[in-house]
PDB file of C-alpha atoms in Angstrom:
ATOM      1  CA  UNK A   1     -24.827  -5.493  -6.545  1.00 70.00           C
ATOM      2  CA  UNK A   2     -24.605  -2.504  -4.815  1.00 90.00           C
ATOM      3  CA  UNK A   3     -22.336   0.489  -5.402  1.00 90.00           C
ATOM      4  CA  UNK A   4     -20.654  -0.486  -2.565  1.00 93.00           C
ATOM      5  CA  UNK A   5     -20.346  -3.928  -3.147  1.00 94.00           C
ATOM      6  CA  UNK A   6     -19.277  -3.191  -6.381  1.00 96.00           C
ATOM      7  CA  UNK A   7     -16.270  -1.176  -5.270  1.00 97.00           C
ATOM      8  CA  UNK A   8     -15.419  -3.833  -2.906  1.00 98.00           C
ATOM      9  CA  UNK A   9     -14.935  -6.358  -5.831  1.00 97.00           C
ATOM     10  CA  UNK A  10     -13.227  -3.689  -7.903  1.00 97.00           C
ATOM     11  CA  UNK A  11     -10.711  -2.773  -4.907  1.00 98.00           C
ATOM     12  CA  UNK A  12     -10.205  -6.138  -3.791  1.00 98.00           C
ATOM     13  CA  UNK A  13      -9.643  -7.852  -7.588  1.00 98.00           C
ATOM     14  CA  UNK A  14      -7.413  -5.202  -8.326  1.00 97.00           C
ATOM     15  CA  UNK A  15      -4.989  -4.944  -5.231  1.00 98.00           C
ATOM     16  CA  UNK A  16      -4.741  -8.901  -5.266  1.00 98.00           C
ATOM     17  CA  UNK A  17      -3.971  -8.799  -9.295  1.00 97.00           C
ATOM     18  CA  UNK A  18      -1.456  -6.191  -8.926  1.00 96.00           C
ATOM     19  CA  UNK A  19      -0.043  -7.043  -5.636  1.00 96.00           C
ATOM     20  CA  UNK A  20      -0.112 -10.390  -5.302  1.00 96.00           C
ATOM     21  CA  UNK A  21      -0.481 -11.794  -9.072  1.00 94.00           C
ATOM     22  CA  UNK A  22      -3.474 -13.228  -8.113  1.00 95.00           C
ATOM     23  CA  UNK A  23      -6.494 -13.070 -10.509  1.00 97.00           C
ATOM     24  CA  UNK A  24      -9.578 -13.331  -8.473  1.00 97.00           C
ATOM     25  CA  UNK A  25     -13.294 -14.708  -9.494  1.00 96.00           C
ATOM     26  CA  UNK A  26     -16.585 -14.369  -7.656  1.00 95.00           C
ATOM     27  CA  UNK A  27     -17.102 -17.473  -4.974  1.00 94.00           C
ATOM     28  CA  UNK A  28     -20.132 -18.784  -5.355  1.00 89.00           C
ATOM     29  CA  UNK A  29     -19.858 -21.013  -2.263  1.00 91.00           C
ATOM     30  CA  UNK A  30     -19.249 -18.355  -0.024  1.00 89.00           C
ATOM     31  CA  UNK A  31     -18.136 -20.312   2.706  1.00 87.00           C
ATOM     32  CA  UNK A  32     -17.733 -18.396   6.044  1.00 87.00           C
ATOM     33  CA  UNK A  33     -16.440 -21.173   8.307  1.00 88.00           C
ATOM     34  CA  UNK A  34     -12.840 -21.970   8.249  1.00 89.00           C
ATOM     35  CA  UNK A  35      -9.416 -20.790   9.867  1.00 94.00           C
ATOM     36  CA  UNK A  36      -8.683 -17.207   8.532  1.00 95.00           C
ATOM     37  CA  UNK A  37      -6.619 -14.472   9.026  1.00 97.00           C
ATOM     38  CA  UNK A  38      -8.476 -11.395   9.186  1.00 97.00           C
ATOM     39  CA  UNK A  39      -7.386  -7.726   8.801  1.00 98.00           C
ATOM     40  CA  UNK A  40      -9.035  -4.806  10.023  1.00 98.00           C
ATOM     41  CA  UNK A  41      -8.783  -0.941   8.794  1.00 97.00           C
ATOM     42  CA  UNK A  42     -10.563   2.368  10.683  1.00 97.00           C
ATOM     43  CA  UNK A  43     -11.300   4.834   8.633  1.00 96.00           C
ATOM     44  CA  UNK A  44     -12.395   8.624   9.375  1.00 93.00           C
ATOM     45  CA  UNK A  45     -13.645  11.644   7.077  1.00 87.00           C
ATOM     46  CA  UNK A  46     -17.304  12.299   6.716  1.00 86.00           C
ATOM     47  CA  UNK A  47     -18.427   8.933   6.435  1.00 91.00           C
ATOM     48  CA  UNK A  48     -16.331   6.612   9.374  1.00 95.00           C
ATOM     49  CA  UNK A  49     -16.521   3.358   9.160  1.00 97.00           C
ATOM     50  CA  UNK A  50     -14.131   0.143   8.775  1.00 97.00           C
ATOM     51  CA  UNK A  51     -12.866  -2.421   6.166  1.00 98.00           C
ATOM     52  CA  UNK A  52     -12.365  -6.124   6.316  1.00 98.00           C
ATOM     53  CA  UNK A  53     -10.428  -8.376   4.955  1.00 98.00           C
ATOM     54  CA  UNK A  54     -10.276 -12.291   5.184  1.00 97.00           C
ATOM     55  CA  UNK A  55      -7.613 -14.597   3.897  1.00 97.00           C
ATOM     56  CA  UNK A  56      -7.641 -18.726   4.463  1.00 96.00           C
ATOM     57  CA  UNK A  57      -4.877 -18.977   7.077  1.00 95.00           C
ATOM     58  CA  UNK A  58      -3.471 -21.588   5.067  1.00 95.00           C
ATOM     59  CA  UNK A  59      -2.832 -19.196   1.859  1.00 95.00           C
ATOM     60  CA  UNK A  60      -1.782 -15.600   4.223  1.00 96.00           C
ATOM     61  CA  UNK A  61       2.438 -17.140   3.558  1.00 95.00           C
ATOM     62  CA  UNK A  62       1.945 -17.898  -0.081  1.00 94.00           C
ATOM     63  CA  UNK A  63       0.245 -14.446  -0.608  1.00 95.00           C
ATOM     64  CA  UNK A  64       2.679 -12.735   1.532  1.00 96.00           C
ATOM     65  CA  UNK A  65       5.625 -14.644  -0.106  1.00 95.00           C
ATOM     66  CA  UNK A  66       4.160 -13.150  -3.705  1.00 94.00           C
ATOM     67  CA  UNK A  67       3.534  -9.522  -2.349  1.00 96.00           C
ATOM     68  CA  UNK A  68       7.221  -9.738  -1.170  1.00 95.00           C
ATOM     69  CA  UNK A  69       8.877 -11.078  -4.518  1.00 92.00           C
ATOM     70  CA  UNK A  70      10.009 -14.500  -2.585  1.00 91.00           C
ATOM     71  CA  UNK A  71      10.785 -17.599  -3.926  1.00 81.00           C
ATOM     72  CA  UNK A  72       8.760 -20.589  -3.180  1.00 75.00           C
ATOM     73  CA  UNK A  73      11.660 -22.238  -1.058  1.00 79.00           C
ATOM     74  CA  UNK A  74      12.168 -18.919   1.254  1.00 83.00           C
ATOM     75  CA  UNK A  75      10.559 -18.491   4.661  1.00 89.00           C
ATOM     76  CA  UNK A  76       8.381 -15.969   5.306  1.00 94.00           C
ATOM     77  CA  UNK A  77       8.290 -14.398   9.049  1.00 95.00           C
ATOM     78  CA  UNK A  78       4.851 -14.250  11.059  1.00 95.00           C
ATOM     79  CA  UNK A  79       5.121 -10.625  11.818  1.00 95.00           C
ATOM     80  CA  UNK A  80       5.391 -10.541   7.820  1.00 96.00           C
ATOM     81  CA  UNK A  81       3.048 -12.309   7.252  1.00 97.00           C
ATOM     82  CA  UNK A  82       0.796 -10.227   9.777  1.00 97.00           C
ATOM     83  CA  UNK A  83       1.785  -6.764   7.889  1.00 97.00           C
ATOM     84  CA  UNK A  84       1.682  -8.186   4.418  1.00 98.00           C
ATOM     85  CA  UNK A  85      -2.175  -8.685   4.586  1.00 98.00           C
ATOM     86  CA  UNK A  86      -2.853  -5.772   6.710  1.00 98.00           C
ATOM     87  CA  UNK A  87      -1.207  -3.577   3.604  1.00 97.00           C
ATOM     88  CA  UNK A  88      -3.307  -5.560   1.633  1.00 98.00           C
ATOM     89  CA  UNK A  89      -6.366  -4.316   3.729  1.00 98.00           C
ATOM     90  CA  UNK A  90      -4.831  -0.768   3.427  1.00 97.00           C
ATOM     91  CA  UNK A  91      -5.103  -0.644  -0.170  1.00 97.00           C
ATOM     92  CA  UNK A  92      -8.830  -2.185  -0.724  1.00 98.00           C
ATOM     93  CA  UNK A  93      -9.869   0.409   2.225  1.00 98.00           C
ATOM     94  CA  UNK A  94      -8.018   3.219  -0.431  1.00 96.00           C
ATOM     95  CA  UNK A  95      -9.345   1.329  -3.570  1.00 97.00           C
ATOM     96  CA  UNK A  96     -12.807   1.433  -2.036  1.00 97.00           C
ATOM     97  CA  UNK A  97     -13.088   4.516  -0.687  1.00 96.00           C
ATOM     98  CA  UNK A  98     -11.842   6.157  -3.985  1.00 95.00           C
ATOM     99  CA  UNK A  99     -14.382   4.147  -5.717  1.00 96.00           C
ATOM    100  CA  UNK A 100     -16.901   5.675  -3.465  1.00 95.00           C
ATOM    101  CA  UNK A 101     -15.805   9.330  -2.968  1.00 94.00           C
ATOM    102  CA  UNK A 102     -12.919   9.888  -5.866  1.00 94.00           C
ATOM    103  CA  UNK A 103     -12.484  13.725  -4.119  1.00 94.00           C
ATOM    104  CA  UNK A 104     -12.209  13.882  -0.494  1.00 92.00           C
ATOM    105  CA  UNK A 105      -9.560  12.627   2.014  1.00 91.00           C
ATOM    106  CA  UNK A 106      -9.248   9.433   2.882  1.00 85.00           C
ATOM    107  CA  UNK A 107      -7.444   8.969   6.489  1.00 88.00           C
ATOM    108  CA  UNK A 108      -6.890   4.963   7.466  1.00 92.00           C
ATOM    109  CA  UNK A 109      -5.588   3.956  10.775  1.00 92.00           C
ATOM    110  CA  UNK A 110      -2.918   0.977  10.811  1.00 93.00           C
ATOM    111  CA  UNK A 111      -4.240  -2.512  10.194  1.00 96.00           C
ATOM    112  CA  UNK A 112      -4.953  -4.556  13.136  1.00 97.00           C
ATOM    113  CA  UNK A 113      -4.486  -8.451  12.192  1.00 97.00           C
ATOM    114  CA  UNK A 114      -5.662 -11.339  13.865  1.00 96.00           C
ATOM    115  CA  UNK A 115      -5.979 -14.696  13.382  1.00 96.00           C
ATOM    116  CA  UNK A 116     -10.085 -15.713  13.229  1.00 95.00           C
ATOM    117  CA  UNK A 117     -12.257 -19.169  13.157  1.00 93.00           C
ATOM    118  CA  UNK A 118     -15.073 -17.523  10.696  1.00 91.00           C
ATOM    119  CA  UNK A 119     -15.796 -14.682   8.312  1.00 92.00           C
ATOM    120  CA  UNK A 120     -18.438 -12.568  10.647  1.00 91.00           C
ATOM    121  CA  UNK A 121     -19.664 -10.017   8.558  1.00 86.00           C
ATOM    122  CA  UNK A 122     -23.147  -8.894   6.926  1.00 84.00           C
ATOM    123  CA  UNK A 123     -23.148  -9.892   3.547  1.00 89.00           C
ATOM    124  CA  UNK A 124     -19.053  -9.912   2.852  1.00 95.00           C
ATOM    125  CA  UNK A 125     -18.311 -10.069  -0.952  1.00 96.00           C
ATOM    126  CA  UNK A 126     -16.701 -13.256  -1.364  1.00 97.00           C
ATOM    127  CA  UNK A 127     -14.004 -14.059  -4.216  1.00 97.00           C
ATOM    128  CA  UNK A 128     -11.852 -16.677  -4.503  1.00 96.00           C
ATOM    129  CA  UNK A 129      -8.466 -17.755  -6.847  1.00 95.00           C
ATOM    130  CA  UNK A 130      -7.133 -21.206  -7.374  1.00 93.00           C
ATOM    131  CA  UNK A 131      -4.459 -20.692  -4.798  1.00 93.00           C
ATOM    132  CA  UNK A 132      -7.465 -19.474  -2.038  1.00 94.00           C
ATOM    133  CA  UNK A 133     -10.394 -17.640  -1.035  1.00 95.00           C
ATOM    134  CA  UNK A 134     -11.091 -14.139   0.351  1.00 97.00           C
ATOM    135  CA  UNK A 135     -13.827 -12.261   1.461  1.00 97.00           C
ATOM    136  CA  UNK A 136     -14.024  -8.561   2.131  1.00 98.00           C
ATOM    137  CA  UNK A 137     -16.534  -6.629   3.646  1.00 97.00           C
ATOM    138  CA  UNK A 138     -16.886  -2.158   4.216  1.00 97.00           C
ATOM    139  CA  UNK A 139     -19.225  -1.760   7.489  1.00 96.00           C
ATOM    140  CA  UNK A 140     -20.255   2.056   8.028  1.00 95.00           C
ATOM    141  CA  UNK A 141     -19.766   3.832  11.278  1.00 94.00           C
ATOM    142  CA  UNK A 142     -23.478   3.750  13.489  1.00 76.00           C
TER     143      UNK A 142
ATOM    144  CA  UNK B   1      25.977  10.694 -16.281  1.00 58.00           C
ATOM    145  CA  UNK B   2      25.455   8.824 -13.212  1.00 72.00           C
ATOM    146  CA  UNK B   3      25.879   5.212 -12.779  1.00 82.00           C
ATOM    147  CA  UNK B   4      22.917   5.202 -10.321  1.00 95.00           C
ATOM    148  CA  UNK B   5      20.783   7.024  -7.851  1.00 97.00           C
ATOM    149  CA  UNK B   6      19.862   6.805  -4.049  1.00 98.00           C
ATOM    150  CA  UNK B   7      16.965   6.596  -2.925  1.00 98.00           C
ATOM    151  CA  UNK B   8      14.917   6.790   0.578  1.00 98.00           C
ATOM    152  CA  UNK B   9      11.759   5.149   0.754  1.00 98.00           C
ATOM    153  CA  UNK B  10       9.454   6.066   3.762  1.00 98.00           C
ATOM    154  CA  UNK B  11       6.534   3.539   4.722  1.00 97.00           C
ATOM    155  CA  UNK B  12       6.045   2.508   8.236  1.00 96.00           C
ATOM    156  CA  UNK B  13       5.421  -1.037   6.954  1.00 96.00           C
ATOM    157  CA  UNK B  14       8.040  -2.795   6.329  1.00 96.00           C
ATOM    158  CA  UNK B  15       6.543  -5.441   4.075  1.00 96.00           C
ATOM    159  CA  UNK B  16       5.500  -2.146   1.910  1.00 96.00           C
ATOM    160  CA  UNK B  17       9.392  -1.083   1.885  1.00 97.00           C
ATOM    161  CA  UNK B  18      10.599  -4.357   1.259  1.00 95.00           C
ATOM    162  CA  UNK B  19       7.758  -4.774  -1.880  1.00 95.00           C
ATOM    163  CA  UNK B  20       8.873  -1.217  -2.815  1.00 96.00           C
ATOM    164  CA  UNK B  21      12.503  -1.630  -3.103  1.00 95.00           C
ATOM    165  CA  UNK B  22      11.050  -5.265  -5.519  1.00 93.00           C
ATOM    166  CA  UNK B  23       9.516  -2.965  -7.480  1.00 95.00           C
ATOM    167  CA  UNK B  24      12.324  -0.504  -8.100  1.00 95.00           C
ATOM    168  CA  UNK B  25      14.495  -3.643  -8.593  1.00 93.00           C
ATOM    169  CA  UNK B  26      11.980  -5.007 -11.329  1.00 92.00           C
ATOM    170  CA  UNK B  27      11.605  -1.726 -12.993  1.00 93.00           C
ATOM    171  CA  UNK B  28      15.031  -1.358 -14.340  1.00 93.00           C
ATOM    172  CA  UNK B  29      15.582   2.024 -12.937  1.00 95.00           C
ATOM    173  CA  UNK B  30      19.835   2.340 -11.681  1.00 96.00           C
ATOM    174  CA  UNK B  31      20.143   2.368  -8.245  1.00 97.00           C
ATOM    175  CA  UNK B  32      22.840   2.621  -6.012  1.00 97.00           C
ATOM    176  CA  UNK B  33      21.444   2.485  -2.587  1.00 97.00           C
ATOM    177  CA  UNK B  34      17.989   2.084  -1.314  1.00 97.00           C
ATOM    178  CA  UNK B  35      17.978   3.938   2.404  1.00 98.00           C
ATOM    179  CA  UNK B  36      14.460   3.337   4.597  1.00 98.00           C
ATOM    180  CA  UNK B  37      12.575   5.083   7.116  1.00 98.00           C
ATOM    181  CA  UNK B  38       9.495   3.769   8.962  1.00 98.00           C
ATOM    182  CA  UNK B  39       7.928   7.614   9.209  1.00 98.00           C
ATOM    183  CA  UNK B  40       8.652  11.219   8.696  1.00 98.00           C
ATOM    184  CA  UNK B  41      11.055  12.145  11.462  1.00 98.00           C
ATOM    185  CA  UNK B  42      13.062   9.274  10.854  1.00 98.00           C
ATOM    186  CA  UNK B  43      13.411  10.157   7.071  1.00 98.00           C
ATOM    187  CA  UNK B  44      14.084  13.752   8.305  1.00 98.00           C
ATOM    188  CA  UNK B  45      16.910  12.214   9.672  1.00 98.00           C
ATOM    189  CA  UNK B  46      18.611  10.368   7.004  1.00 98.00           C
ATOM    190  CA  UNK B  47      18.256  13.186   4.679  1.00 98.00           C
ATOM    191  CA  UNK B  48      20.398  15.115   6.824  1.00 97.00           C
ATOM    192  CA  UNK B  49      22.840  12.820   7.181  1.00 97.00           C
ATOM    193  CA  UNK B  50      22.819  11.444   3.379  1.00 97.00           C
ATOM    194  CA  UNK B  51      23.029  12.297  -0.046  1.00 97.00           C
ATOM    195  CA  UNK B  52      19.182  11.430  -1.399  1.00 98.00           C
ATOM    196  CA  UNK B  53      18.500  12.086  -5.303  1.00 98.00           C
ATOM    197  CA  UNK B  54      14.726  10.859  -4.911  1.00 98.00           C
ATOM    198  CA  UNK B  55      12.510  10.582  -1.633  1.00 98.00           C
ATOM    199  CA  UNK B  56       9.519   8.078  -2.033  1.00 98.00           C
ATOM    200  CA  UNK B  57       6.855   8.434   1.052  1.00 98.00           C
ATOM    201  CA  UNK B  58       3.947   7.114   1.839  1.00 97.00           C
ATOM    202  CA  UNK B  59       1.054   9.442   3.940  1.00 95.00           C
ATOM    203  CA  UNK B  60      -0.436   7.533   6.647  1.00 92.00           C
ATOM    204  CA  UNK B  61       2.373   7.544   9.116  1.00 94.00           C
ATOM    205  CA  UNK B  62       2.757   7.515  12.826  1.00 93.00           C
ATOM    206  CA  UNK B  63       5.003   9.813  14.769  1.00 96.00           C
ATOM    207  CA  UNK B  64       5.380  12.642  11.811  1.00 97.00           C
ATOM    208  CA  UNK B  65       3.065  11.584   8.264  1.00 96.00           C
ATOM    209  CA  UNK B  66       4.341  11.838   4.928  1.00 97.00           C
ATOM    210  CA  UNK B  67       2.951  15.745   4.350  1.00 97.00           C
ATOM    211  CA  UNK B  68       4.331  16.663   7.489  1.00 98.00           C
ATOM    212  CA  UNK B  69       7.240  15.391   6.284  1.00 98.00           C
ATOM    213  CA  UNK B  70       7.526  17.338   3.026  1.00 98.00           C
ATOM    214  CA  UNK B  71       6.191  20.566   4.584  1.00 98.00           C
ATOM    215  CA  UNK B  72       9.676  20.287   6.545  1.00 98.00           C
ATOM    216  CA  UNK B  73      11.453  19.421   3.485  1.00 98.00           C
ATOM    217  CA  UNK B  74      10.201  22.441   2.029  1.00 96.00           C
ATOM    218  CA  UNK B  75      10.823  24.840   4.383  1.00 97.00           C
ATOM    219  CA  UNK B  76      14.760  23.783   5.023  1.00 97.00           C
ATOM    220  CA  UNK B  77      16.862  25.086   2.305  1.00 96.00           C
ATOM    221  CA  UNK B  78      19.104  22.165   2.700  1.00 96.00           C
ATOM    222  CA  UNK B  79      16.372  19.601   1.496  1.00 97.00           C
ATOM    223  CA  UNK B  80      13.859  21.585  -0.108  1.00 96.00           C
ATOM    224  CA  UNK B  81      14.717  20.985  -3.522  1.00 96.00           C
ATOM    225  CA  UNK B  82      14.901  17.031  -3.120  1.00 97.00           C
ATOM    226  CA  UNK B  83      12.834  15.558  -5.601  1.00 98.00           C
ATOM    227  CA  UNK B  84       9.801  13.930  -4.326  1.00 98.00           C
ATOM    228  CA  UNK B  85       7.032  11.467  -5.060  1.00 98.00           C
ATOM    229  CA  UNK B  86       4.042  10.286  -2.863  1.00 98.00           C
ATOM    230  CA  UNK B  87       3.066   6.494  -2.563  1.00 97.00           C
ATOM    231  CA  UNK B  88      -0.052   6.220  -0.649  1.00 96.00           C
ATOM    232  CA  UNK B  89      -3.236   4.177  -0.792  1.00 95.00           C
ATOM    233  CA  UNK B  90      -4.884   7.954  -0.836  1.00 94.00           C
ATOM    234  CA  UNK B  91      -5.577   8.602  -4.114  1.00 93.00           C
ATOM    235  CA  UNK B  92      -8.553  11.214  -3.381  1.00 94.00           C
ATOM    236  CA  UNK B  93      -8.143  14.673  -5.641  1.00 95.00           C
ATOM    237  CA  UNK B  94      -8.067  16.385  -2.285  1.00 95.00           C
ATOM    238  CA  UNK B  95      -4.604  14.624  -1.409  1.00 95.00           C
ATOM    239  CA  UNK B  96      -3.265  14.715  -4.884  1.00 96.00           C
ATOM    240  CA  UNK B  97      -3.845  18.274  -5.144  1.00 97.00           C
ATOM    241  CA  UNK B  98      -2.356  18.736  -1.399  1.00 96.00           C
ATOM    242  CA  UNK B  99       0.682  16.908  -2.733  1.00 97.00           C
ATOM    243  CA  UNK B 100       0.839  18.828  -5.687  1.00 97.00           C
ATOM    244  CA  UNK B 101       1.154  22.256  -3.474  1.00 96.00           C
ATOM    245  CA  UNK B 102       4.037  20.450  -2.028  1.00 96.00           C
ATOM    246  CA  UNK B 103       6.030  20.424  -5.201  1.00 95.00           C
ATOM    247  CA  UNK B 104       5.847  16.614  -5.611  1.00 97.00           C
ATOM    248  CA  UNK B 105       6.942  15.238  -8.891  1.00 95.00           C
ATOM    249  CA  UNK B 106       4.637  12.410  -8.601  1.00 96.00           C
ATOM    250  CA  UNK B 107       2.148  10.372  -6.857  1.00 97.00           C
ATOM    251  CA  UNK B 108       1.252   6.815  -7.421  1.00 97.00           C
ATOM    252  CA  UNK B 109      -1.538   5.066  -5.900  1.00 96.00           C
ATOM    253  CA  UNK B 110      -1.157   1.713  -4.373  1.00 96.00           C
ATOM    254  CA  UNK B 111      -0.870  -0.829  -5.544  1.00 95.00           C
ATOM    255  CA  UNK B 112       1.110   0.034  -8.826  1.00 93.00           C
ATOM    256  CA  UNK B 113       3.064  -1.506 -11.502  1.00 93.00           C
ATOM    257  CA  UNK B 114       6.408  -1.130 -12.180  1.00 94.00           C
ATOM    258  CA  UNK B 115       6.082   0.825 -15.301  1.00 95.00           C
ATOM    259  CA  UNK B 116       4.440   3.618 -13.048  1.00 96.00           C
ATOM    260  CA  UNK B 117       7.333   3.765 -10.558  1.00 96.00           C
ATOM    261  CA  UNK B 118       9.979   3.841 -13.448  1.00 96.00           C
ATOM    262  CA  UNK B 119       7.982   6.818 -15.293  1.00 97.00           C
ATOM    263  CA  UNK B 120       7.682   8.968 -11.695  1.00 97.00           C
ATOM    264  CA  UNK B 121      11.249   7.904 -11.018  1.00 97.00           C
ATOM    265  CA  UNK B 122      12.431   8.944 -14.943  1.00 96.00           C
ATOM    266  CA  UNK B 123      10.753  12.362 -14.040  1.00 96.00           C
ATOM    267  CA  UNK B 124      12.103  12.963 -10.681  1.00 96.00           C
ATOM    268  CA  UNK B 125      15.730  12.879 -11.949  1.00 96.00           C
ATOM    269  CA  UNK B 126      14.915  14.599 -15.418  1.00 92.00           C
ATOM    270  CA  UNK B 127      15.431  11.122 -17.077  1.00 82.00           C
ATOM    271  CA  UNK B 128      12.099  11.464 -18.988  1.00 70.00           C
ATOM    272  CA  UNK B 129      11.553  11.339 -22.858  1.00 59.00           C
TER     273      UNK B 129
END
């Protein structure tokens, strides 16, 4: 893989195993199709560009339910649900960048988080746990 | 002595607040009160208005960021010798060493594990081995 690639994985494994208590495994299926909820993260400094993050729409509650401490029995809001994977996002974007560039900057804009039908990237690394599967992907400013 | 400490935890997401205060919970660390603030004016606020022994803030922030938000600490005598440690996704040398000219007492990199928050915690009150 590439350097970048390889900090994807790296950012994305980690956040979800620390976050989330997830322990994530390449997906060798890397299936794009599917209902997901993506989240999206701008970021500036020398290089601009964005990170993106996929979760099935089925697993963004259960995740969200571990990154908040919840029980299994306790609802989780939308709008929590919506924030809890864009903080997700925010911390790959840091994970990756710092992979990339450990010394300069790093500014991120809020997440924007929307629901999706497909995973619509070039080439997203693709992971997956038993609980669900995610795909990331870092696209460079033009 | 004390039988616990407040804290104010600045993050304008409030899933990252909520998984914050979790982690102070898990990490054994006495607490009294956990106050929050979704950005750096509003923390300005509740400093001024309550007694804080540690302030945790995040950097990306709308209305007034997290370094903002310590460069007013340090410049008002009232606040500026409130311990403080930075929680950000940021961990580039650049804003570690910015923090550090802000007097911080820590800075932990999200995500983190609960044994980090207690050790930067331990420090900020002079609880450390």
């Amino acid at each position: 893989m590439s350097p970048a690639r390889d900090a994807v994985a790296e950012a994305v494994s980690e956040v979800f195993e620390v976050a989330t208590f997830r322990a994530l495994e390449p997906d060798p299926t890397a299936e794009a199709h599917g209902a997901r909820v993506e989240a999206v993260v701008t970021f500036g400094g020398d290089r601009p560009g964005r990170l993106r993050l996929w979760v099935e729409r089925a697993d963004a509650a259960p995740l969200a339910r571990c990154f908040l401490g919840l029980d299994e029995g306790e609802t989780v809001a939308e709008d929590e649900v919506r924030d809890t994977i864009g903080e997700l996002a925010n911390m790959v974007c840091g994970g990756v960048l710092r992979r990339l560039n450990p010394v300069d900057t790093v500014d991120l804009e809020p997440p924007a988080v929307e629901a999706v039908a497909t995973v619509d990237a070039c080439e997203p690394v693709y992971l997956r746990s038993e609980e669900g599967r995610v795909a990331c992907a870092l696209e460079w400013a033009e | 002595m004390t039988d616990g400490y407040s804290l104010l935890v600045v993050d304008d997401s409030a899933s990252m607040r909520r998984s914050i205060r979790r982690i102070i919970d898990m990490c054994g660390f006495p607490v009294t009160r956990v106050h929050e603030a979704e950005n750096g004016a509003a923390a300005l606020g509740v400093l001024r208005e309550r007694w804080i022994d540690v302030l945790l803030t995040d950097v990306n922030m709308p209305v007034m960021n997290g370094m903002q938000l310590l460069r007013e600490m340090r410049s008002d005598p009232g606040l500026a010798s409130v311990p403080a440690i930075v929680v950000s996704s940021d961990g580039s040398e650049s804003r570690r060493g910015a923090a550090a000219g802000l007097g911080v007492i820590g800075y932990l990199c999200k995500p983190f594990q609960p044994e980090a928050v207690r050790d930067a915690l331990d420090r900020a009150v002079g609880r450390a081995a």
